[in-house]
Every structure is written in structure tokens, then in C-alpha cells.
Coordinates of C-alpha atoms in Angstrom, one line a residue:
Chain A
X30 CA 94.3 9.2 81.6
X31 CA 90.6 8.5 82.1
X32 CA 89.0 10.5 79.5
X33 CA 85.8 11.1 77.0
X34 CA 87.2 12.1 73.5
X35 CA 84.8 13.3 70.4
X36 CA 85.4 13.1 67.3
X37 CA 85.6 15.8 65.3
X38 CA 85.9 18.5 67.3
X39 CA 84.2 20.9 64.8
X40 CA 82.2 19.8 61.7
X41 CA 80.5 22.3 59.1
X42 CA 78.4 20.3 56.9
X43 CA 75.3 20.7 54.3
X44 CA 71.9 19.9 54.5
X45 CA 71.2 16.2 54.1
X46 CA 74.7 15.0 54.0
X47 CA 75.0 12.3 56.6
X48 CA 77.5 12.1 59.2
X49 CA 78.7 10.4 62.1
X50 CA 80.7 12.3 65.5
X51 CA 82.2 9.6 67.3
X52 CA 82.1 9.0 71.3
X53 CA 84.8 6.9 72.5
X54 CA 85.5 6.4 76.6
X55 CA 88.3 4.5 78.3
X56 CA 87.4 4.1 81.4
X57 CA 84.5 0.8 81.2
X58 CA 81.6 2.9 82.0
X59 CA 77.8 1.0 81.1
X60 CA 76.2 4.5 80.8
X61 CA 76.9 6.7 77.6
X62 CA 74.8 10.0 76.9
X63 CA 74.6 12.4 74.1
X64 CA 73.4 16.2 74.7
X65 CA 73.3 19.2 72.6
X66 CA 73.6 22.5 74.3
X67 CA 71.8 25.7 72.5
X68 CA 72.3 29.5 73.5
X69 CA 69.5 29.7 76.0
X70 CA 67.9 26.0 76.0
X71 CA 70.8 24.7 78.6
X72 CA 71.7 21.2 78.0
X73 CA 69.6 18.6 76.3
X74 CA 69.7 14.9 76.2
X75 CA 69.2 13.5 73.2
X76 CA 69.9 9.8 73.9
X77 CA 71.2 7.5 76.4
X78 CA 72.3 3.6 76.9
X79 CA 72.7 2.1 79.6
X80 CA 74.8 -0.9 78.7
X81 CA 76.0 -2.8 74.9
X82 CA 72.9 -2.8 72.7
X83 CA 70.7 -1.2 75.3
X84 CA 69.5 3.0 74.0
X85 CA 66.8 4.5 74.6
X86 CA 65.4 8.3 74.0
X87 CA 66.1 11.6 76.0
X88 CA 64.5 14.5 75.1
X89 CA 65.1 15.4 71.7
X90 CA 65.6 12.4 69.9
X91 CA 64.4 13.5 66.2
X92 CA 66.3 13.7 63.5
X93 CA 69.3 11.6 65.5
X94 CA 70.2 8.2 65.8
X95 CA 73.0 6.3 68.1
X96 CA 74.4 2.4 68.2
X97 CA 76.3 0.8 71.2
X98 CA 77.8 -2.4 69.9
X99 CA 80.6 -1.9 71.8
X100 CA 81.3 -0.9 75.3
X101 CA 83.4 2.2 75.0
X102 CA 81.7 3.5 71.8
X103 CA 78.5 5.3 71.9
X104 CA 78.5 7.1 67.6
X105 CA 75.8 9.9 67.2
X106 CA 74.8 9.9 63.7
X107 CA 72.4 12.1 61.7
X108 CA 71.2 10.8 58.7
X109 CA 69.7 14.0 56.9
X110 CA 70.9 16.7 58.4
X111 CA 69.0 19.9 58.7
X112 CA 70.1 23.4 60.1
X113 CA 68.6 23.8 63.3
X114 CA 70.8 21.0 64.4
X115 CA 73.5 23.0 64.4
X116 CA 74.5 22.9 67.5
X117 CA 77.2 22.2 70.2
X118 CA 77.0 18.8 71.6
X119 CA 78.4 16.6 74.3
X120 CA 79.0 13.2 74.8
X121 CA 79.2 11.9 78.9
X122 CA 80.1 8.8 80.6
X123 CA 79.3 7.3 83.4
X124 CA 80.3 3.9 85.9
X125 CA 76.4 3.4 86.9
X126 CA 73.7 5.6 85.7
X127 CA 73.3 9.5 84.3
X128 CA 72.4 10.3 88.1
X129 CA 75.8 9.5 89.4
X130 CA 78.7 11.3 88.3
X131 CA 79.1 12.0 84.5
X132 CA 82.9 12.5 82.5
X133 CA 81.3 14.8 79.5
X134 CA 83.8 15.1 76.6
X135 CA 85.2 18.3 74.8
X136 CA 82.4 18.7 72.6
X137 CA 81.6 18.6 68.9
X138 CA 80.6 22.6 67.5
X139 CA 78.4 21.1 64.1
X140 CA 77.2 23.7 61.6
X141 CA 74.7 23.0 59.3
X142 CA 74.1 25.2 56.4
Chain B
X3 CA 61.2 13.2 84.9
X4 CA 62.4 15.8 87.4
X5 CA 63.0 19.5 86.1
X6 CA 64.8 21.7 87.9
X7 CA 64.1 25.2 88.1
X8 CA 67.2 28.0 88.9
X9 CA 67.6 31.4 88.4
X10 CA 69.5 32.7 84.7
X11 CA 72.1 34.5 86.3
X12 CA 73.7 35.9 89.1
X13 CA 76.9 38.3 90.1
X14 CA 78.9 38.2 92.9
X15 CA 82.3 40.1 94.0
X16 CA 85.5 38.3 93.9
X17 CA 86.4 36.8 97.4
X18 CA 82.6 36.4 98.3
X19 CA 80.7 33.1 99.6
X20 CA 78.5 32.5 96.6
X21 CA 75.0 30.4 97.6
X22 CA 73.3 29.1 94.0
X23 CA 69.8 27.9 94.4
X24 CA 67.8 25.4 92.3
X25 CA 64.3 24.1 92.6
X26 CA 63.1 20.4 92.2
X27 CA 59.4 20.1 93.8
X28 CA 58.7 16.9 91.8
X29 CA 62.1 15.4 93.3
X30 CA 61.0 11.5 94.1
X31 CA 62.0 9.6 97.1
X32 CA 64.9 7.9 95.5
X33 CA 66.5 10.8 93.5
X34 CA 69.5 12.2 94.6
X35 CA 70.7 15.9 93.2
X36 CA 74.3 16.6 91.2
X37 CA 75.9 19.8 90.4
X38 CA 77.6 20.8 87.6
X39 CA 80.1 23.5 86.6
X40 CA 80.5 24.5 83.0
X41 CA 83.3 27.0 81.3
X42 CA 82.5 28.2 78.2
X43 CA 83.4 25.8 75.4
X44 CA 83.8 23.0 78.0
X45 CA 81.8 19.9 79.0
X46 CA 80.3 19.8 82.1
X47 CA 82.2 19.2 85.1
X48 CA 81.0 17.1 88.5
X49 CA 81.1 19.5 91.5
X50 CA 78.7 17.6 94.3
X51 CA 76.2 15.2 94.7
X52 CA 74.1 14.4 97.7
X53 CA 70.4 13.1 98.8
X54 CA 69.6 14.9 102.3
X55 CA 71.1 17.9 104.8
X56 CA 74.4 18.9 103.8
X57 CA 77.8 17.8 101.7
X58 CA 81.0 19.5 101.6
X59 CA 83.9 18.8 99.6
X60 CA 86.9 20.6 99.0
X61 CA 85.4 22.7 96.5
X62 CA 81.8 23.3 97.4
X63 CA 79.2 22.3 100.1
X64 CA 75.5 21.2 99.0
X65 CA 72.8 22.0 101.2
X66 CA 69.2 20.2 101.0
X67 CA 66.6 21.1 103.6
X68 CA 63.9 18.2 104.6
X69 CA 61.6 18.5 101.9
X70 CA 64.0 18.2 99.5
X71 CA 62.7 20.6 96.8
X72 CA 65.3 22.9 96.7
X73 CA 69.2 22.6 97.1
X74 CA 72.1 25.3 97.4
X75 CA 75.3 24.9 95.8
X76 CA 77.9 27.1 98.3
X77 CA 80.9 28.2 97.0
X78 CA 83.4 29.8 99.7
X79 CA 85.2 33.1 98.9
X80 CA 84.7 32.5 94.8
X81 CA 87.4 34.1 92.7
X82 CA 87.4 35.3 89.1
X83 CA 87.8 31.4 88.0
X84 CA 84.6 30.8 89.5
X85 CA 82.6 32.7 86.5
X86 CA 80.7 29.7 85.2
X87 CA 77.3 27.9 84.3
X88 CA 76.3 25.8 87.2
X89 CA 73.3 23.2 86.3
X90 CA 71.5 21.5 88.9
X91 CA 70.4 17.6 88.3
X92 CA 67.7 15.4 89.5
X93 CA 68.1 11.5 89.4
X94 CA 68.0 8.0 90.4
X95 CA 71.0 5.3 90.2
X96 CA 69.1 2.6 88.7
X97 CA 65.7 2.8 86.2
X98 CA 64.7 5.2 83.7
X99 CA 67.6 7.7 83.1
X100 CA 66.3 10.5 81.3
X101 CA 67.5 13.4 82.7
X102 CA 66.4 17.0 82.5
X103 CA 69.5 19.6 83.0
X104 CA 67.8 22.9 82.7
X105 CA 69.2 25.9 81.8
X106 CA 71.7 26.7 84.8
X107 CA 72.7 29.6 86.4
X108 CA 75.1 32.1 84.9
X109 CA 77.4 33.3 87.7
X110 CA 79.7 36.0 87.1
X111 CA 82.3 36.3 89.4
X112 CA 83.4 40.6 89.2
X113 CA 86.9 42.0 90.5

């Protein structure tokens, strides 16, 4: 089954403590985005990459980083965590850019106290 | 970057046509407009996608006048499954791929 998967699925964690939520797609898509979704904000992209070793900012990259060293693996990882990113967030693939048609995943519900 | 502009929310009665608008003015020549659904809790889901006049699937039908700075999602005889976030998206197949998804449209489908 052609799927996005996130991982975990919910995360309460402490200020500063770094973690990682893992992306993972299966079906060989070169685009990979990360979004965090807010009560009122909509959706947000926080980083993209278009292909293996190729990122490049959305629009609120602080306080995140991402790798793509390998195709189907796109890792959103926050190094100091603070509390306003607690948020919901969403990773989405896609078989040619963000434009076309996006697979978005079941989302990751981080806490951050 | 293109925004998109749509209205917070919207109600309509169950068995209704239900016509979502969205605004782009700064659309460029070589964007095309995408429409999401979203559940609560859910990820986004891919309704339509089209570039000029008008798109129909089996779900939905997209319509984009000439200037192409505004579209409207049409959903035919909605039912209580329909309640949902619908975002409206602005872009290009190949370049920069920043995207903007706004803050969608709230539509509450009512018995």
C-alpha cells in the first residue's frame, strides 16, 4: 500500500531535549515536505527537498532542521526544543514537485512543556 | 510565492451543491491550483488540480475563470461526511517549491 508513515505519532517532550520524528515514504517520490498546522494559522511549510541531499527552507524554518540522505527518508529534527513548537505536523510526498499531488502522512501531535 | 486568500468558514445543508471560493491574484503564468480536503486529525487529502476553465472528477469539479485569480471548488449534493477543511494551493511543477497553504475554509455540512 502506497503510504507516508510518521513516526511517533504523538511525542510530549521538555524544553531543550532534542528529538527526531521520522518521515518515511514507499512509493520513490523526489519531493518530501514537512508542515506544522496551528489552530488558526492553517498549514505551514517548514521545509522541503526536492531530491537526495537537495533541502531548502519553507516558511518557518527556525528552530528546525531536516536531512535527505536517502530517498524515502526525509527526518525532522529539533535540536532545542522550545514550547511554541508544539504543534501538529505533517510530513507529504510527492512524484514531481509540492505543486502536483501531495500523499501527507497521519501526523505527529508534539507537546512541548 | 503565491498566497491564497479564502473565506474561514462556511455552512451548508446536507444534500446541497457546495461552491468554495479561494483567491490567488499573484497566481503566475505557470502555476497551476490544487485542492485539498482535511478531517480533523488527518493529513491533507488531494481532491483536484487544474490550470484553466473547468475540471471535474468524480468527487468535485474546479472552476477557473480567464484571469485566473480566483477558483471554485464545487461539491455536488455534499453530505454530512463532507464537513471538512478545504485549502486551496498555488504552484508550479518545476523551480522553487515553497508553497503557501493558507488557512482554508471550514465547511460544515448541517442535517
Amino acid at each position: 500500500e502506497a503510504q507516508v508513515t510518521q513516526n511517533p505519532r504523538y511525542l510530549i517532550t521538555v524544553t531543550g531535549k532534542k528529538l527526531t520524528v521520522t518521515c518515511s515514504q514507499n512509493m520513490n517520490h523526489e519531493y518530501m515536505s514537512w508542515y506544522r498546522q496551528d489552530p488558526g494559522l492553517g498549514l505551514r511549510q517548514i521545509y522541503y527537498s526536492m531530491n537526495v541531499e537537495v533541502t531548502d527552507k519553507g516558511d518557518v524554518p527556525e528552530g528546525y532542521k531536516v536531512s535527505r540522505k536517502e530517498k524515502r527518508n526525509f527526518p525532522l529534527i529539533l535540536e532545542s526544543p522550545s514550547p511554541n513548537q508544539t504543534s501538529l505536523y505533517f510530513c507529504a510526498s510527492s512524484s514531481r514537485t509540492g505543486a502536483y499531488e501531495q500523499y501527507f502522512g497521519p501526523g505527529t501531535r508534539l507537546t512541548v512543556t | 510565492l503565491a498566497k491564497t486568500t479564502q473565506p474561514i468558514s462556511m455552512d451548508s445543508y446536507e444534500g446541497q451543491e457546495v461552491n468554495i471560493t479561494c483567491s490567488h491574484n499573484n497566481i503566475a503564468t505557470n502555476d497551476y491550483i490544487t485542492w485539498y480536503q482535511q478531517f480533523p486529525s488527518q493529513g491533507p487529502r488531494f481532491i483536484i488540480q487544474g490550470y484553466k476553465t473547468k475540471v471535474t472528477n468524480e468527487v468535485a469539479s474546479l472552476f477557473i475563470p480567464a484571469d485566473r485569480k480566483s477558483s471554485t471548488l464545487s461539491l455536488p449534493r455534499v453530505s454530512l461526511s463532507d464537513t471538512a477543511v478545504y485549502y486551496c494551493l498555488v504552484g508550479r511543477f518545476y523551480g522553487n517549491n515553497r508553497l503557501a497553504f493558507g488557512k482554508g475554509n471550514q465547511v460544515v455540512v448541517i442535517p
